[in-house]
CSV table of C-alpha atoms in Angstrom, one decimal:
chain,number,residue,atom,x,y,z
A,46,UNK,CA,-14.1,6.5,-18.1
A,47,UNK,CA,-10.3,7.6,-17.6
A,48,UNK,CA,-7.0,7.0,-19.6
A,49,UNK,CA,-4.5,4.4,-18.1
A,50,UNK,CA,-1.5,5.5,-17.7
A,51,UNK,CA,1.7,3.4,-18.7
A,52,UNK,CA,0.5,1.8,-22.5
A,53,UNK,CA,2.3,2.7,-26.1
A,54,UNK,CA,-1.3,3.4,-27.3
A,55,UNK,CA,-4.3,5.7,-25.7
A,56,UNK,CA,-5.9,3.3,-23.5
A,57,UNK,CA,-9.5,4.0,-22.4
A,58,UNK,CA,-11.3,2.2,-19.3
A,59,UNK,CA,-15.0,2.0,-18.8
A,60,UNK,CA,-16.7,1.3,-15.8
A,61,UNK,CA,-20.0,-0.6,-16.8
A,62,UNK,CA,-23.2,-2.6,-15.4
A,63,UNK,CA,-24.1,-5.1,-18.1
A,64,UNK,CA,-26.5,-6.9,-15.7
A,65,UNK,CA,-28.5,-4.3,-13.5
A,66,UNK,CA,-29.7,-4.6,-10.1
A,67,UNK,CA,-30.6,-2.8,-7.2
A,68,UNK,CA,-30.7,-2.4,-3.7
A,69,UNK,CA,-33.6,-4.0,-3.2
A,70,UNK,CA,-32.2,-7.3,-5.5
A,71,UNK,CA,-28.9,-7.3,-3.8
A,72,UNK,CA,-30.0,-10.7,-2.3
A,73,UNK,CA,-30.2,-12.4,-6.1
A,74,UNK,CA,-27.9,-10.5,-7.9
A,75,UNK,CA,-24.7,-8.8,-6.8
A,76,UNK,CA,-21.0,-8.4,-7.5
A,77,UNK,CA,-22.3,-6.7,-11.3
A,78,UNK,CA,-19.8,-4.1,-12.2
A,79,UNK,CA,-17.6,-4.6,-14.9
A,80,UNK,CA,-13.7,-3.2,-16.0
A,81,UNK,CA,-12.9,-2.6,-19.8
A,82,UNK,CA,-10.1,-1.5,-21.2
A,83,UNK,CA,-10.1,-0.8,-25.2
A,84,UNK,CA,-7.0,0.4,-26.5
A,85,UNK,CA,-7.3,3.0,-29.8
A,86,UNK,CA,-4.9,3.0,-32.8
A,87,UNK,CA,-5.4,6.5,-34.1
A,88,UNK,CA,-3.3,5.9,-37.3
A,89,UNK,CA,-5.1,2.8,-38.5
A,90,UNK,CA,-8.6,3.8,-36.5
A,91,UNK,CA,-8.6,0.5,-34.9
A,92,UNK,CA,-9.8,-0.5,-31.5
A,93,UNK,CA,-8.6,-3.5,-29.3
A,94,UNK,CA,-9.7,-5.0,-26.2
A,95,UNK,CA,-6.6,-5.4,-23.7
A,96,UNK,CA,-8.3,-5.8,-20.2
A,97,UNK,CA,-11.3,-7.0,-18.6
A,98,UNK,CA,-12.7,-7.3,-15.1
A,99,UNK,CA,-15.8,-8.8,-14.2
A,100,UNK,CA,-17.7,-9.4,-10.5
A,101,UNK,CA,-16.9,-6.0,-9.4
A,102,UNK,CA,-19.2,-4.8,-6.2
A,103,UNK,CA,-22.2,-3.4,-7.4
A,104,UNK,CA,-21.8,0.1,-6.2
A,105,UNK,CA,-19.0,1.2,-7.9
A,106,UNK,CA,-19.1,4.4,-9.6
A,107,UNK,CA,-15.2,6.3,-9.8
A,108,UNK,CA,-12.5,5.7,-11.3
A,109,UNK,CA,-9.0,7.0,-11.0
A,110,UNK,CA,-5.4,5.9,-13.1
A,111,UNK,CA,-2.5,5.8,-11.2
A,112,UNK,CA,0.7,6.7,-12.8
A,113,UNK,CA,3.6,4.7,-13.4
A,114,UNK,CA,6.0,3.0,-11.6
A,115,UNK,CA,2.7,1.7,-10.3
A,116,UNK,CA,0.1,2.1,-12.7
A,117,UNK,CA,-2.8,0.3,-12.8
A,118,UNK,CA,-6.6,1.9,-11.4
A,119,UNK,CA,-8.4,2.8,-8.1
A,120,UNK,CA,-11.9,1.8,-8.3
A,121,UNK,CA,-14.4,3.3,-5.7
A,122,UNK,CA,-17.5,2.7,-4.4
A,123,UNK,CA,-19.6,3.7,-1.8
A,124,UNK,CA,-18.7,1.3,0.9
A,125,UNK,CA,-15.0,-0.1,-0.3
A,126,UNK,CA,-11.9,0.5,-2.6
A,127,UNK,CA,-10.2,-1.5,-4.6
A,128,UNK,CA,-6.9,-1.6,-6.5
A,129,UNK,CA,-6.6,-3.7,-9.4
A,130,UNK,CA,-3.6,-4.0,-11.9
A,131,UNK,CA,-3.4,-6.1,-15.1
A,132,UNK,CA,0.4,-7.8,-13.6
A,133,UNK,CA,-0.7,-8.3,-9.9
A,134,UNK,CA,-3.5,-9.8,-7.5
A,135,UNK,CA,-6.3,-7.6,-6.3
A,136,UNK,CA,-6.4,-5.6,-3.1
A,137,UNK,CA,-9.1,-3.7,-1.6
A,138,UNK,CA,-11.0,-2.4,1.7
A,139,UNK,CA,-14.4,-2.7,3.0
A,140,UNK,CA,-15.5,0.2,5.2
A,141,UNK,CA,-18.4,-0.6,6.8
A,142,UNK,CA,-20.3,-3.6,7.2
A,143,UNK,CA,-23.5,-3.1,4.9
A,144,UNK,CA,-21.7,-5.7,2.1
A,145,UNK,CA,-21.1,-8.5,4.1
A,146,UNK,CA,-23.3,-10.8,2.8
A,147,UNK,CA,-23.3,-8.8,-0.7
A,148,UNK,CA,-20.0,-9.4,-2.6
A,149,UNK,CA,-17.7,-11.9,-2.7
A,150,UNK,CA,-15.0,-10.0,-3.9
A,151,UNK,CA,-12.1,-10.4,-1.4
A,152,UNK,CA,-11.5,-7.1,1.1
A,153,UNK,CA,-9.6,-6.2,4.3
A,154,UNK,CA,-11.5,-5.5,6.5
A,155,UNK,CA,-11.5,-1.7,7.8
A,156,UNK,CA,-15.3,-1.5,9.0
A,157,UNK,CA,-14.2,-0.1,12.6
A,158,UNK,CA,-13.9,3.3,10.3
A,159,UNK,CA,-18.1,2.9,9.5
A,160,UNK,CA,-18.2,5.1,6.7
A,161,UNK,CA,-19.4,5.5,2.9
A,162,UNK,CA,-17.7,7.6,0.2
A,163,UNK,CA,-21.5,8.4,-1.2
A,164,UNK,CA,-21.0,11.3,-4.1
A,165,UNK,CA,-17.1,11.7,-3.1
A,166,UNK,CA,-14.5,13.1,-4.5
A,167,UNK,CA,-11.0,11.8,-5.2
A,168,UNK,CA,-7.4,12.6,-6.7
A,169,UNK,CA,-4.4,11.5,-7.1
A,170,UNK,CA,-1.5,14.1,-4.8
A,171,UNK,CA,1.8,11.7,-5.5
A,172,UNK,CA,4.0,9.5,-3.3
A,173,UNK,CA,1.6,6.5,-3.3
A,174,UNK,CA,-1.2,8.6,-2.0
A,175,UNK,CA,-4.8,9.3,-3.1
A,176,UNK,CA,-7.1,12.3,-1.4
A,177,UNK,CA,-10.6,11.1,-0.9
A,178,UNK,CA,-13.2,14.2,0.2
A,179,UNK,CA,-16.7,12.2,1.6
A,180,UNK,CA,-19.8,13.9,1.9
A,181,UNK,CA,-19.6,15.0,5.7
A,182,UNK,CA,-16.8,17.5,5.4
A,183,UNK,CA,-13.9,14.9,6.0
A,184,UNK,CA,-10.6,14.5,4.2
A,185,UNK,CA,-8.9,11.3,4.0
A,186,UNK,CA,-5.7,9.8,2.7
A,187,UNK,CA,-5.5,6.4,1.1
A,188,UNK,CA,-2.2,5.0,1.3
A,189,UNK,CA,-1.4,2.2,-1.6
A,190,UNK,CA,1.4,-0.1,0.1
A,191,UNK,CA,4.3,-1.3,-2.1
A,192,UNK,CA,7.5,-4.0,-1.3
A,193,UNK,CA,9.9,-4.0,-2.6
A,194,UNK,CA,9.3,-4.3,-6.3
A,195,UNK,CA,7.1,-1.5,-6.2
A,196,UNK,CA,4.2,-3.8,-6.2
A,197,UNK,CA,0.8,-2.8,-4.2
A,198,UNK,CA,0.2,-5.3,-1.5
A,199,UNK,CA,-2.3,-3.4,0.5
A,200,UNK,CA,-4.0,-0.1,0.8
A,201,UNK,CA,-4.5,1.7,4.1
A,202,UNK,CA,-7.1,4.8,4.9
A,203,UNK,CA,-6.5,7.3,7.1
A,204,UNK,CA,-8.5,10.6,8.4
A,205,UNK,CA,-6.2,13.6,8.5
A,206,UNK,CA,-8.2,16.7,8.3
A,207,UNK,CA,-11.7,18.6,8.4
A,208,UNK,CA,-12.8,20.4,5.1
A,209,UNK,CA,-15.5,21.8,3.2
A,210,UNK,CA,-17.8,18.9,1.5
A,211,UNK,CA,-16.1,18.0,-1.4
A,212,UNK,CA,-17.7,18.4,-4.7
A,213,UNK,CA,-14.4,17.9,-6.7
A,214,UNK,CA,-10.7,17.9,-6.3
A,215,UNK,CA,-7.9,18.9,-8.3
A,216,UNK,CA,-3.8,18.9,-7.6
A,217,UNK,CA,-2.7,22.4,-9.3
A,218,UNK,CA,0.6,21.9,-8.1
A,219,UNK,CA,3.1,19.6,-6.2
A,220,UNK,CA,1.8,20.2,-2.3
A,221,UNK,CA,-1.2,22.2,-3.4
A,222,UNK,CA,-4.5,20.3,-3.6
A,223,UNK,CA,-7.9,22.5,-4.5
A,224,UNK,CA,-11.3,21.5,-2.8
A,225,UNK,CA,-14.3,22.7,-4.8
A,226,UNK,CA,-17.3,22.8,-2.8
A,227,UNK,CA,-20.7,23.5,-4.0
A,228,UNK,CA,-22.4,23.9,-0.3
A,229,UNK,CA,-19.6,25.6,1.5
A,230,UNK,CA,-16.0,27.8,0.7
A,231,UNK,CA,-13.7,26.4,-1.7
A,232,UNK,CA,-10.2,25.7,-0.3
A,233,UNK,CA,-6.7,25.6,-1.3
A,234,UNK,CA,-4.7,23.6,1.1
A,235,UNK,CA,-1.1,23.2,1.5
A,236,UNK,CA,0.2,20.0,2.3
A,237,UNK,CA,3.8,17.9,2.9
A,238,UNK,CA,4.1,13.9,2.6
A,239,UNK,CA,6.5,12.6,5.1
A,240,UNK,CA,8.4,9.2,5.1
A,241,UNK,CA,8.5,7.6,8.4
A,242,UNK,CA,12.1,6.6,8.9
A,243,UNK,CA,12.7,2.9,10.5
A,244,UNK,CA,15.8,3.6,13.0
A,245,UNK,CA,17.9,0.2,12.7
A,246,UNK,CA,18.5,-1.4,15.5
A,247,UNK,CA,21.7,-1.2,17.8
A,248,UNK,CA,24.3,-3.9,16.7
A,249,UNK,CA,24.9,-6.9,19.5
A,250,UNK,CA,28.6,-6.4,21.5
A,251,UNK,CA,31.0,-8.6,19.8
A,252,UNK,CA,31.3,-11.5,21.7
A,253,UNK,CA,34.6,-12.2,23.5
A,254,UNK,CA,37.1,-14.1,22.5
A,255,UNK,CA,37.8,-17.6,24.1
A,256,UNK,CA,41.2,-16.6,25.0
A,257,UNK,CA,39.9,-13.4,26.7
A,258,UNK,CA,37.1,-15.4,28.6
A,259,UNK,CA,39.9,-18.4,30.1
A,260,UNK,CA,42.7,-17.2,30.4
A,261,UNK,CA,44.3,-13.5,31.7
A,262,UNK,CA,47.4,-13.1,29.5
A,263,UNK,CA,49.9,-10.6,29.8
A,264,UNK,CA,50.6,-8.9,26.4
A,265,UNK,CA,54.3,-8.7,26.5
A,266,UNK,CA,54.3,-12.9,26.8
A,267,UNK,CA,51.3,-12.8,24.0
A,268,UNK,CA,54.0,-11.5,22.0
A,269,UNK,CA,56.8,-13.8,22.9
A,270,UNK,CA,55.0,-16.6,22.9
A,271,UNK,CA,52.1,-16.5,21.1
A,272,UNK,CA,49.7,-19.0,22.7
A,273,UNK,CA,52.0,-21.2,23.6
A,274,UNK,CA,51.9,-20.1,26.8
A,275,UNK,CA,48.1,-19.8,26.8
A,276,UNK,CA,48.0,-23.8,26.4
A,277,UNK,CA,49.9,-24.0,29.4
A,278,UNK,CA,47.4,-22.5,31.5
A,279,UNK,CA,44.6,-23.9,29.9
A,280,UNK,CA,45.8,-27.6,30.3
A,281,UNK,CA,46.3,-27.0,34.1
A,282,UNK,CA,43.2,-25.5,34.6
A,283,UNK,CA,41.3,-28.3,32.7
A,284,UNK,CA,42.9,-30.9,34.9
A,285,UNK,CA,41.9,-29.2,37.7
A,286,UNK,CA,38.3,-29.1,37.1
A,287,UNK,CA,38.4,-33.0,36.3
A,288,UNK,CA,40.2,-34.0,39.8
A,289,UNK,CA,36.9,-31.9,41.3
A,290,UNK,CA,34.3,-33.6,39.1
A,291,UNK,CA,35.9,-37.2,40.3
């Protein structure tokens, strides 16, 4: 359960199995995690349903609110993540190739990474980008991918750094993100987010003028005559060519 950010009222989302399965039933019933959001009216103690998500994969079990401009939630699980917002389409990543046959919720696929996020830990650090700890010691960096509109289109994951296993995360301050650890030393990392700058590319030469490429002009006769004097020497020239071609 966690607050969505972005709504006039206090808007709670639950993460719920209505349906249960296993591992073992994965075969006959998958796809059984379910998104609801219930808004709260605290002045008239009223509750209202505003969203609701159904055929989620079955191993989802975090859940974390992005803040606005983007809004919307992450949902994890232990072999994809997924981005979902009331206003746009889905997008998500598979990371390993155990669901193949198990979901039919639409992924990109990013099982060349073959890895789980099995009792995980996650939090938001700003900029479009979410810290995941996994349960080998390593820290990665999910990327949500905007255009232009400051919609997500995509999410990338990348590996950036070695820590202690990651029991939970917190951001105590801009560019300082705590890693609690129950089986090793806590950490307090310092970090920067750099944009990647796109150089433009070098403008094409100007082409040159047809006057410039025909004919060889002296300026003092450009100004007397303007181009009088260039049709001169073009018509000659022209003729010329036509006596060769015949």
């Amino acid at each position: 359960m966690v607050f969505l950010d972005g709504y006039y009222e206090p808007t709670l989302l639950f993460l719920y199995e209505p349906h249960q399965t296993t591992a073992g039933r994965a075969s006959v019933r998958y796809d059984t995690m379910h998104l609801l959001g219930v808004s709260v009216n605290v002045f008239d103690e009223q509750v209202a349903i505003v969203w609701q998500v159904g055929s989620l994969p079955m191993d989802c079990n975090r859940l974390v609110a992005i803040p606005k401009p983007l809004g919307g939630i992450l949902v994890i699980g232990s072999n994809e993540v997924i981005y979902l917002n009331q206003s746009v389409p889905p997008c998500g990543i598979s990371l390993n190739s155990c669901y193949d046959n198990f979901t039919k919720f639409p992924l990109k696929d990013l099982k060349h990474m073959s890895m789980t996020l099995d009792a995980g830990a996650a939090e938001w650090i700003g900029s479009n980008h979410i810290a995941l700890g996994t349960m080998d010691g390593k820290l990665l960096v999910l990327t949500l991918i905007t255009d232009s509109s400051e919609t997500v289109r995509s999410l990338d994951l990348e590996h950036v750094f070695d820590t202690s296993i990651a029991y939970c995360m917190n951001l105590c301050a801009p560019g300082r993100l705590f890693i609690g650890s129950r089986l090793g030393d806590s950490q307090l990392l310092e970090f920067s987010v750099y944009k990647e700058e796109i150089k433009e590319e070098a403008s094409p030469e100007p082409k040159k003028s047809r006057i410039d490429d025909r004919v060889n002009a002296d300026e003092d006769d450009l100004e007397l005559y303007g181009e009088q004097i260039i049709e001169q020497v073009i018509a000659p020239n022209s003729g010329n060519r036509d006596a060769e071609n015949v």
